[in-house]
Every structure is written in structure tokens, then in C-alpha cells.
Coordinates of C-alpha atoms and ligand atoms in Angstrom, one line a residue:
M432 CA 4.5 -25.3 -21.7
E433 CA 5.1 -21.7 -22.4
M434 CA 3.4 -20.8 -19.1
E435 CA 5.6 -23.2 -17.2
R436 CA 8.7 -21.7 -18.9
T437 CA 7.6 -18.2 -17.9
L438 CA 6.9 -19.2 -14.3
K439 CA 10.2 -21.1 -14.0
G440 CA 12.0 -18.0 -15.5
A441 CA 10.3 -15.8 -12.9
G442 CA 11.3 -18.1 -10.0
L443 CA 7.6 -18.9 -9.3
F444 CA 7.5 -22.5 -10.3
D445 CA 7.1 -23.7 -6.7
I446 CA 4.0 -21.4 -6.3
W447 CA 2.6 -22.7 -9.7
Q448 CA 2.8 -26.2 -8.4
K449 CA 0.9 -25.2 -5.3
V450 CA -1.7 -23.3 -7.3
K451 CA -2.1 -26.2 -9.7
A452 CA -2.6 -28.6 -6.8
G453 CA -5.2 -26.2 -5.1
E454 CA -2.9 -25.8 -2.1
R455 CA -3.2 -22.7 0.0
L456 CA -0.4 -20.1 -0.4
N457 CA 1.3 -18.7 2.7
F458 CA 2.7 -15.4 3.8
D459 CA 6.1 -16.0 2.2
D460 CA 4.4 -16.9 -1.1
G461 CA 2.5 -13.6 -1.0
V462 CA 5.6 -11.6 -0.4
K463 CA 7.5 -13.4 -3.2
L464 CA 4.6 -12.8 -5.6
F465 CA 4.7 -9.1 -4.8
R466 CA 8.5 -8.9 -5.0
T467 CA 8.9 -10.5 -8.4
D468 CA 9.8 -8.2 -11.3
N469 CA 7.8 -10.4 -13.7
F470 CA 4.3 -9.1 -13.1
R471 CA 3.1 -11.0 -16.2
A472 CA 4.0 -14.3 -14.5
V473 CA 1.9 -13.3 -11.4
G474 CA -0.9 -12.5 -13.8
L475 CA -0.7 -15.9 -15.5
L476 CA -1.1 -17.6 -12.1
A477 CA -4.1 -15.4 -11.1
D478 CA -5.7 -15.8 -14.5
Y479 CA -5.5 -19.6 -14.1
V480 CA -7.3 -19.4 -10.8
R481 CA -9.9 -16.8 -12.0
R482 CA -10.8 -19.0 -15.1
K483 CA -11.0 -22.1 -12.9
L484 CA -13.6 -20.3 -10.7
H485 CA -15.5 -18.2 -13.2
G486 CA -14.5 -19.4 -16.7
N487 CA -14.9 -16.6 -19.2
R488 CA -17.5 -14.7 -17.2
T489 CA -17.1 -11.1 -16.0
Y490 CA -19.8 -9.7 -13.8
Y491 CA -21.3 -6.3 -13.5
V492 CA -24.1 -4.8 -11.6
I493 CA -26.7 -2.1 -12.3
N494 CA -26.2 0.0 -9.2
Q495 CA -26.5 3.5 -7.8
H496 CA -24.1 5.1 -5.3
I497 CA -25.4 7.7 -2.9
N498 CA -23.1 9.7 -0.5
Y499 CA -25.3 11.3 2.2
S500 CA -22.7 13.5 3.6
N501 CA -18.9 14.1 3.5
I502 CA -18.8 15.8 6.9
C503 CA -16.4 13.8 9.1
G504 CA -14.2 14.4 12.1
N505 CA -11.7 11.6 11.4
G506 CA -9.3 13.5 9.1
C507 CA -7.8 10.4 7.5
R508 CA -4.7 11.6 5.6
F509 CA -5.4 9.6 2.5
C510 CA -9.0 10.9 2.1
A511 CA -10.1 13.8 0.0
F512 CA -13.8 13.2 0.6
G513 CA -14.1 13.9 4.3
Q514 CA -14.5 17.6 5.3
S515 CA -14.9 19.4 8.6
P516 CA -18.3 21.1 9.2
G517 CA -18.2 24.6 7.7
S518 CA -15.7 23.6 5.0
P519 CA -16.9 25.1 1.6
Q520 CA -16.8 21.5 0.2
A521 CA -18.9 20.0 3.0
F522 CA -22.3 18.7 2.0
Q523 CA -25.2 17.0 3.8
L524 CA -28.2 15.5 2.2
S525 CA -31.6 15.3 3.9
V526 CA -33.7 12.2 3.7
A527 CA -35.8 14.0 1.1
D528 CA -32.7 14.8 -1.0
I529 CA -31.7 11.2 -0.9
L530 CA -35.2 10.1 -1.9
D531 CA -35.0 12.5 -4.8
K532 CA -31.9 10.8 -6.1
V533 CA -33.6 7.5 -5.8
K534 CA -36.7 8.8 -7.6
E535 CA -34.5 10.2 -10.5
R536 CA -33.6 6.6 -11.2
L537 CA -36.8 4.9 -10.5
N538 CA -37.2 3.6 -14.0
D539 CA -33.7 2.2 -14.2
P540 CA -33.4 -1.6 -13.5
I541 CA -31.2 -1.0 -10.5
T542 CA -30.7 -4.0 -8.2
E543 CA -28.4 -2.4 -5.6
I544 CA -28.1 1.0 -3.9
H545 CA -24.8 1.7 -2.2
I546 CA -24.8 4.3 0.6
V547 CA -21.8 5.6 2.5
G548 CA -20.7 8.8 4.1
G549 CA -18.3 10.3 6.6
C550 CA -18.6 9.9 10.3
H551 CA -21.0 12.9 10.8
P552 CA -20.6 14.3 14.3
A553 CA -24.3 15.3 14.7
L554 CA -26.7 13.3 12.5
P555 CA -28.8 11.2 14.9
F556 CA -29.0 7.4 14.4
S557 CA -32.7 7.8 13.5
F558 CA -31.6 9.6 10.3
Y559 CA -29.9 6.4 9.0
L560 CA -32.8 4.3 9.9
D561 CA -35.2 6.7 8.1
V562 CA -33.0 6.6 5.0
L563 CA -33.1 2.9 4.8
R564 CA -36.9 2.6 5.6
E565 CA -37.9 5.3 3.1
I566 CA -35.7 3.9 0.2
K567 CA -37.2 0.4 0.8
K568 CA -40.7 1.9 0.6
L569 CA -39.8 3.4 -2.8
R570 CA -37.8 0.5 -4.1
P571 CA -38.6 -2.7 -2.1
D572 CA -36.8 -4.7 -4.8
V573 CA -33.3 -3.3 -4.4
T574 CA -30.6 -4.5 -2.1
L575 CA -29.4 -1.9 0.3
K576 CA -25.6 -2.1 0.7
A577 CA -24.9 0.6 3.2
F578 CA -22.6 1.9 6.0
T579 CA -19.0 0.6 6.4
A580 CA -17.8 -1.0 9.7
V581 CA -16.3 2.5 10.5
E582 CA -19.8 4.0 10.2
I583 CA -21.3 1.2 12.3
A584 CA -18.8 1.9 15.1
H585 CA -19.6 5.6 14.8
F586 CA -23.4 5.0 15.1
A587 CA -22.8 2.9 18.2
K588 CA -20.8 5.6 19.8
L589 CA -23.3 8.3 18.9
S590 CA -26.4 6.4 19.9
G591 CA -25.1 4.6 23.0
L592 CA -26.2 1.3 21.5
S593 CA -23.9 -1.7 21.1
E594 CA -22.6 -2.4 17.6
K595 CA -24.8 -5.5 17.5
E596 CA -27.9 -3.5 18.4
V597 CA -26.9 -0.9 15.7
L598 CA -26.6 -3.7 13.1
Q599 CA -29.9 -5.3 14.2
E600 CA -31.8 -2.0 14.1
L601 CA -30.4 -1.1 10.7
R602 CA -31.3 -4.6 9.4
S603 CA -34.9 -4.2 10.6
A604 CA -35.0 -0.8 8.8
G605 CA -33.9 -2.5 5.5
L606 CA -30.1 -2.9 5.5
D607 CA -29.1 -6.0 3.5
V608 CA -25.3 -5.9 3.1
L609 CA -22.3 -3.9 4.4
P610 CA -19.9 -2.4 1.9
G611 CA -16.2 -3.2 2.5
G612 CA -14.8 0.3 3.1
G613 CA -12.7 1.5 6.0
A614 CA -10.5 -1.6 6.1
E615 CA -7.6 0.4 4.6
I616 CA -4.5 -1.5 5.8
F617 CA -4.9 -3.4 9.1
S618 CA -1.4 -2.8 10.3
P619 CA -1.4 -0.6 13.5
R620 CA 1.8 1.1 12.2
V621 CA 0.1 2.3 9.0
R622 CA -3.1 3.3 10.7
K623 CA -1.2 5.4 13.2
M624 CA 0.4 7.2 10.3
V625 CA -2.6 7.7 8.0
C626 CA -5.8 7.3 10.0
P627 CA -5.2 7.5 13.7
E628 CA -8.7 8.5 14.6
K629 CA -10.3 5.7 12.7
I630 CA -11.2 2.3 14.3
S631 CA -8.4 -0.1 14.4
G632 CA -8.0 -3.0 12.0
D633 CA -9.0 -5.4 14.8
E634 CA -12.2 -3.4 15.3
W635 CA -13.0 -3.4 11.6
L636 CA -12.6 -7.2 11.6
R637 CA -14.6 -7.6 14.8
I638 CA -17.5 -5.6 13.4
S639 CA -17.4 -7.6 10.1
R640 CA -17.4 -10.8 12.2
L641 CA -20.4 -9.5 14.2
A642 CA -22.3 -8.6 11.0
H643 CA -21.6 -12.0 9.5
K644 CA -22.7 -13.7 12.7
I645 CA -26.1 -12.1 12.6
G646 CA -26.6 -12.8 8.9
I647 CA -25.5 -9.6 7.3
R648 CA -22.9 -10.3 4.6
S649 CA -20.3 -7.8 3.6
N650 CA -17.5 -6.9 1.2
A651 CA -13.9 -6.3 2.1
T652 CA -11.4 -3.7 0.7
M653 CA -7.7 -2.9 0.9
L654 CA -6.4 0.6 0.2
F655 CA -2.9 0.1 -1.2
G656 CA -0.1 2.3 -2.6
H657 CA 0.5 4.8 0.2
V658 CA 2.8 4.1 3.2
E659 CA 2.3 0.4 3.6
S660 CA 5.0 -2.2 3.0
I661 CA 4.5 -5.3 0.9
E662 CA 4.5 -7.4 4.1
E663 CA 1.6 -5.2 5.5
R664 CA -0.4 -5.8 2.3
V665 CA 0.1 -9.6 2.6
D666 CA -0.8 -9.5 6.3
H667 CA -4.0 -7.6 5.5
L668 CA -5.0 -10.2 2.9
L669 CA -4.3 -13.1 5.2
R670 CA -6.3 -11.6 8.1
L671 CA -9.2 -11.3 5.7
R672 CA -8.7 -14.9 4.7
D673 CA -8.6 -16.0 8.3
L674 CA -11.9 -14.3 9.1
Q675 CA -13.5 -15.7 5.9
D676 CA -12.5 -19.2 7.0
Q677 CA -14.5 -18.6 10.1
T678 CA -17.6 -16.9 8.8
S679 CA -17.8 -17.2 5.0
G680 CA -19.5 -13.8 5.2
F681 CA -17.4 -11.9 2.6
I682 CA -19.0 -11.7 -0.9
C683 CA -16.3 -9.8 -2.8
F684 CA -12.8 -8.3 -2.3
I685 CA -12.1 -4.9 -3.6
P686 CA -8.5 -3.7 -3.9
L687 CA -8.6 0.1 -3.9
A688 CA -5.6 2.0 -5.4
F689 CA -4.7 5.1 -3.4
Q690 CA -5.6 8.4 -5.2
P691 CA -3.3 11.1 -3.8
S692 CA -4.8 14.3 -5.2
N693 CA -6.3 16.7 -2.7
T694 CA -5.2 14.6 0.2
S695 CA -2.6 15.2 3.0
L696 CA -0.5 12.6 1.2
S697 CA -0.5 14.4 -2.2
N698 CA 3.3 14.3 -2.1
L699 CA 3.1 10.5 -2.8
A700 CA 3.2 9.1 -6.3
K701 CA 0.1 7.8 -7.9
V702 CA -0.1 4.0 -7.9
T703 CA 1.2 2.6 -11.2
P704 CA -1.0 0.3 -13.4
I705 CA 1.6 -2.4 -12.9
D706 CA 1.3 -2.2 -9.1
C707 CA -2.5 -2.3 -9.5
L708 CA -2.5 -5.3 -11.7
K709 CA 0.0 -7.2 -9.5
T710 CA -2.0 -6.4 -6.3
I711 CA -5.2 -7.7 -7.9
A712 CA -3.4 -10.8 -9.0
V713 CA -1.8 -11.5 -5.6
S714 CA -5.2 -10.9 -4.0
R715 CA -6.8 -13.5 -6.2
L716 CA -4.1 -16.0 -5.4
L717 CA -4.1 -15.5 -1.6
L718 CA -7.8 -15.1 -1.1
D719 CA -8.7 -18.6 -2.0
N720 CA -11.9 -18.5 0.0
I721 CA -13.4 -15.2 -1.3
L722 CA -15.0 -16.0 -4.6
H723 CA -14.9 -12.6 -6.2
V724 CA -12.3 -10.0 -6.8
K725 CA -13.3 -6.7 -8.2
S726 CA -11.6 -4.5 -10.8
Y727 CA -13.2 -1.3 -9.6
W728 CA -13.2 0.8 -12.7
I729 CA -13.9 4.1 -10.8
M730 CA -10.5 3.9 -9.0
L731 CA -8.5 2.0 -11.7
G732 CA -9.9 3.8 -14.8
I733 CA -11.4 1.8 -17.5
N734 CA -8.2 0.9 -19.3
T735 CA -6.5 -0.7 -16.3
A736 CA -9.8 -2.2 -15.1
Q737 CA -10.1 -4.0 -18.4
V738 CA -6.6 -5.4 -18.3
A739 CA -7.2 -6.4 -14.6
L740 CA -9.8 -8.9 -15.8
H741 CA -6.8 -10.9 -17.1
F742 CA -5.0 -10.6 -13.8
G743 CA -7.5 -12.3 -11.5
A744 CA -10.5 -10.0 -11.3
D745 CA -13.9 -11.3 -12.3
D746 CA -16.1 -8.2 -11.6
L747 CA -16.1 -4.7 -12.9
D748 CA -18.7 -3.2 -10.4
G749 CA -21.4 -1.2 -12.1
T750 CA -23.1 1.8 -13.4
V751 CA -22.5 3.8 -10.2
I752 CA -24.2 7.0 -11.6
E753 CA -22.6 9.4 -9.2
E754 CA -19.3 8.9 -7.4
K755 CA -17.7 11.4 -5.0
I756 CA -15.1 9.5 -2.9
G757 CA -12.6 8.6 -5.6
H758 CA -13.3 11.7 -7.7
M759 CA -12.7 14.2 -4.9
A760 CA -9.2 12.5 -4.7
G761 CA -8.6 13.0 -8.4
A762 CA -9.9 9.7 -10.0
E763 CA -9.9 10.4 -13.7
S764 CA -12.6 7.9 -14.7
D765 CA -16.1 8.9 -15.7
Q766 CA -18.7 9.0 -12.9
A767 CA -21.1 6.6 -14.6
L768 CA -21.3 3.9 -17.2
T769 CA -24.4 2.6 -18.9
R770 CA -25.2 -1.0 -19.1
S771 CA -24.3 -1.1 -22.8
E772 CA -20.9 0.6 -22.1
L773 CA -20.2 -1.9 -19.3
I774 CA -21.0 -4.8 -21.7
R775 CA -18.8 -3.3 -24.4
V776 CA -15.9 -2.8 -22.0
I777 CA -16.2 -6.4 -20.8
R778 CA -16.5 -7.9 -24.3
E779 CA -13.6 -5.8 -25.7
A780 CA -11.5 -7.4 -23.0
G781 CA -12.5 -10.9 -24.3
F782 CA -15.1 -11.9 -21.7
E783 CA -18.7 -12.8 -21.5
A784 CA -20.7 -10.0 -19.7
V785 CA -23.0 -11.3 -17.0
E786 CA -25.2 -9.0 -15.0
R787 CA -25.3 -9.9 -11.3
D788 CA -27.0 -8.7 -8.1
T789 CA -25.1 -7.9 -4.9
Y790 CA -24.8 -11.5 -3.9
F791 CA -23.5 -12.5 -7.4
D792 CA -26.7 -14.2 -8.3
I793 CA -27.1 -13.9 -12.1
V794 CA -29.7 -11.3 -13.2
R795 CA -29.1 -11.8 -16.9
K796 CA -26.5 -12.7 -19.5
A797 CA -25.9 -10.2 -22.3
A798 CA -27.6 -11.2 -25.6
Ligands
LIG1708 S1 -11.8 7.9 5.0 FE1 -13.9 8.0 5.9 S2 -13.5 8.2 8.1 FE2 -11.6 8.9 7.1 S3 -11.8 11.1 6.8 FE3 -12.6 10.1 4.9 S4 -14.8 10.0 5.2 FE4 -13.9 10.3 7.3

């Protein structure tokens, strides 16, 4: 009753009736949810859906992030990670360096290695194939989640292969899943302003579709809180939902809060926790066909990430170990959490901690 009173008071009773009936929300519903001043009411709706799907579970993964290079010619204005060759902050790991990082963690019960980098102008396609092959030799048991749709398009351009051939070769070398980066905001207006050199939103969706079609599943992201409008956020979410209707290939959706420090958009304000929570909640409500929504603690910080578990998110990501993309842009979170810290954070938020693999198959429940 109290929930209904809150939702009526917030002018969201019509949306509550749709949510309760399991009806799909539309574009106008999404805009209305973003525009309401009562973010708690949006959270109540998202939490209702989240608990219906996942009960009291919150997932985490024992994973390792590896960034092979930050050298990139794209110059996206929101990015503090990408550097031109010769920049003092530029780095490039060799296959041996990458294997050393994997070897350092060989005794950890890692189930996923996440590998991304910039669009390096000179590294040959064979480098990426070698990275995957050599890691798989060392750790045949881990899932390799590597290379965004943006990197896939870059490899195709560099190698002269089609994107499909690139994906097939990477898969033969050990690629299991694509991470969801590079989606940013699909709107051409926004991309023209913040990442004109990057592939378009249509291309990102096309490459994701191609991957799903040949059996490579992927994640999806949305970078929010820079120059996009509310309508452009909703459009982004609905375009993901449309593709998921067709392929069922997305495993998890990850809303990424823009981090302005050290970027060309450093004049913009940092995204507020309220905006983060509302965006996660609206994502949960609109993306009725993507089972998991991540509260990515690296970008949100632990405090907001914990609260987000009550606003529709069901996953906290993982141990990570070393993170460069968010931290070069001023993310203030730690770079790593241990399994026991992840479990403590989840329990403190009132949830049951469940370890998962990349596909959200359960590895173990915390004792
Ligand atoms: S977001 Fe990616 S593509 Fe854009 S500059 Fe940064 S590393 Fe390069």
C-alpha cells in the first residue's frame, strides 16, 4: 500500500500497473521515469522487477582485467585512457608482458579474463590472436572476454578481413565473449560531438548482431552523464532492447557513469549518485529482455554501487585486480577487491552473495 501511495504521489501509477502486469514499457514511459523528481519511486519499481528476476541474490565474479595498450588514434573527448603514440602516458604490453600478468594470478580462482585496449594504429592482427592463444594455453579453464565492437572494426580495417572473419579467427584463437564497451550513446548527434572518429552506433549494433549470429555472446554498455539528452538515453536503451529481441545475445547491461577528470570534457560536472541510481533503475525497467544489470563498482564507487543493488542492479562485477580506463579518468574507487570484500559489500547491502561466471552460471554461493 505504501508503495502504491508513493508511486501515485510520483505520478508513476500508470507505469506501476504496466510493470505489475509484465507489460513492456515504451519510449514515453522511459522519458517520464527519467524526468520524475522522485528517484526513490523509480527505485521501488526497479527493485520490484529485480527481485522478481533474481530474488535476494547479488552476483559477483572472480575476474582479472588486462589492458594491453592505451595507444589510440580515435581521440574520444570523454576518454582519459586513450593516448597518442609518444605520449608520456602511452603504454603497450607485449604478449610476454600480458602472460606475466596472467602468471601472477595463476593460483587465484579466476573464471574470467577481460581484455581491452585502444585502437592501436600499428599492432598487427596476429598480436591479438597470439594473446588469446597463449592465455588459453596457460589457463584453458578461464573465459576470455575480449575486444569491444570498436576494436573488432579496427582489426578488420587493419587486417583487410571482414568483421565476420575477424570474429571467427578470434574465436578459433580462444575468444569466448565480447565486452560491451564502445556503445557510448548511439545518437549520431552525441557521437559527432564526443567521438566522431569512432564507429557509429549503427555499426556497433551491427557488429554485436554479427557476433551473436555466429555464437559469440556479448555485453552492452551506455556511457551516460555527458552531453546526451534524456531522450537519447532512452533511445539507446530501446535500440539495445530491439537487438536483444532479435538475437538474445546480450548477457548483461552495464551503465557507465561518465568520469570527467583528465578528459577534454573535464568542464562538465561529475554525474551525481542520484542520476546514477535513476539511470540504473530505468535501465532495469526498460531492458525487460536483458536479464542482468550491473552496478559496476569501479565507476560508481563502492557506496553508490551498494545502494544501486536496491535500484535494479543484480551484479557487482568482480575482483578486477588492475583497472586503468576508469582510474585514468579520475574514478576514486580501489583498483581491486578480494572475494571476501565483495561478499562483505553485498551482504552489508542486504543480499545473498553468489559467485558467477561470465555467463552467470553459478560457481558457488557464499557459505
Ligand atoms: S574511448 Fe576507446 S576508442 Fe575512444 S579514445 Fe579512448 S581508447 Fe580510443
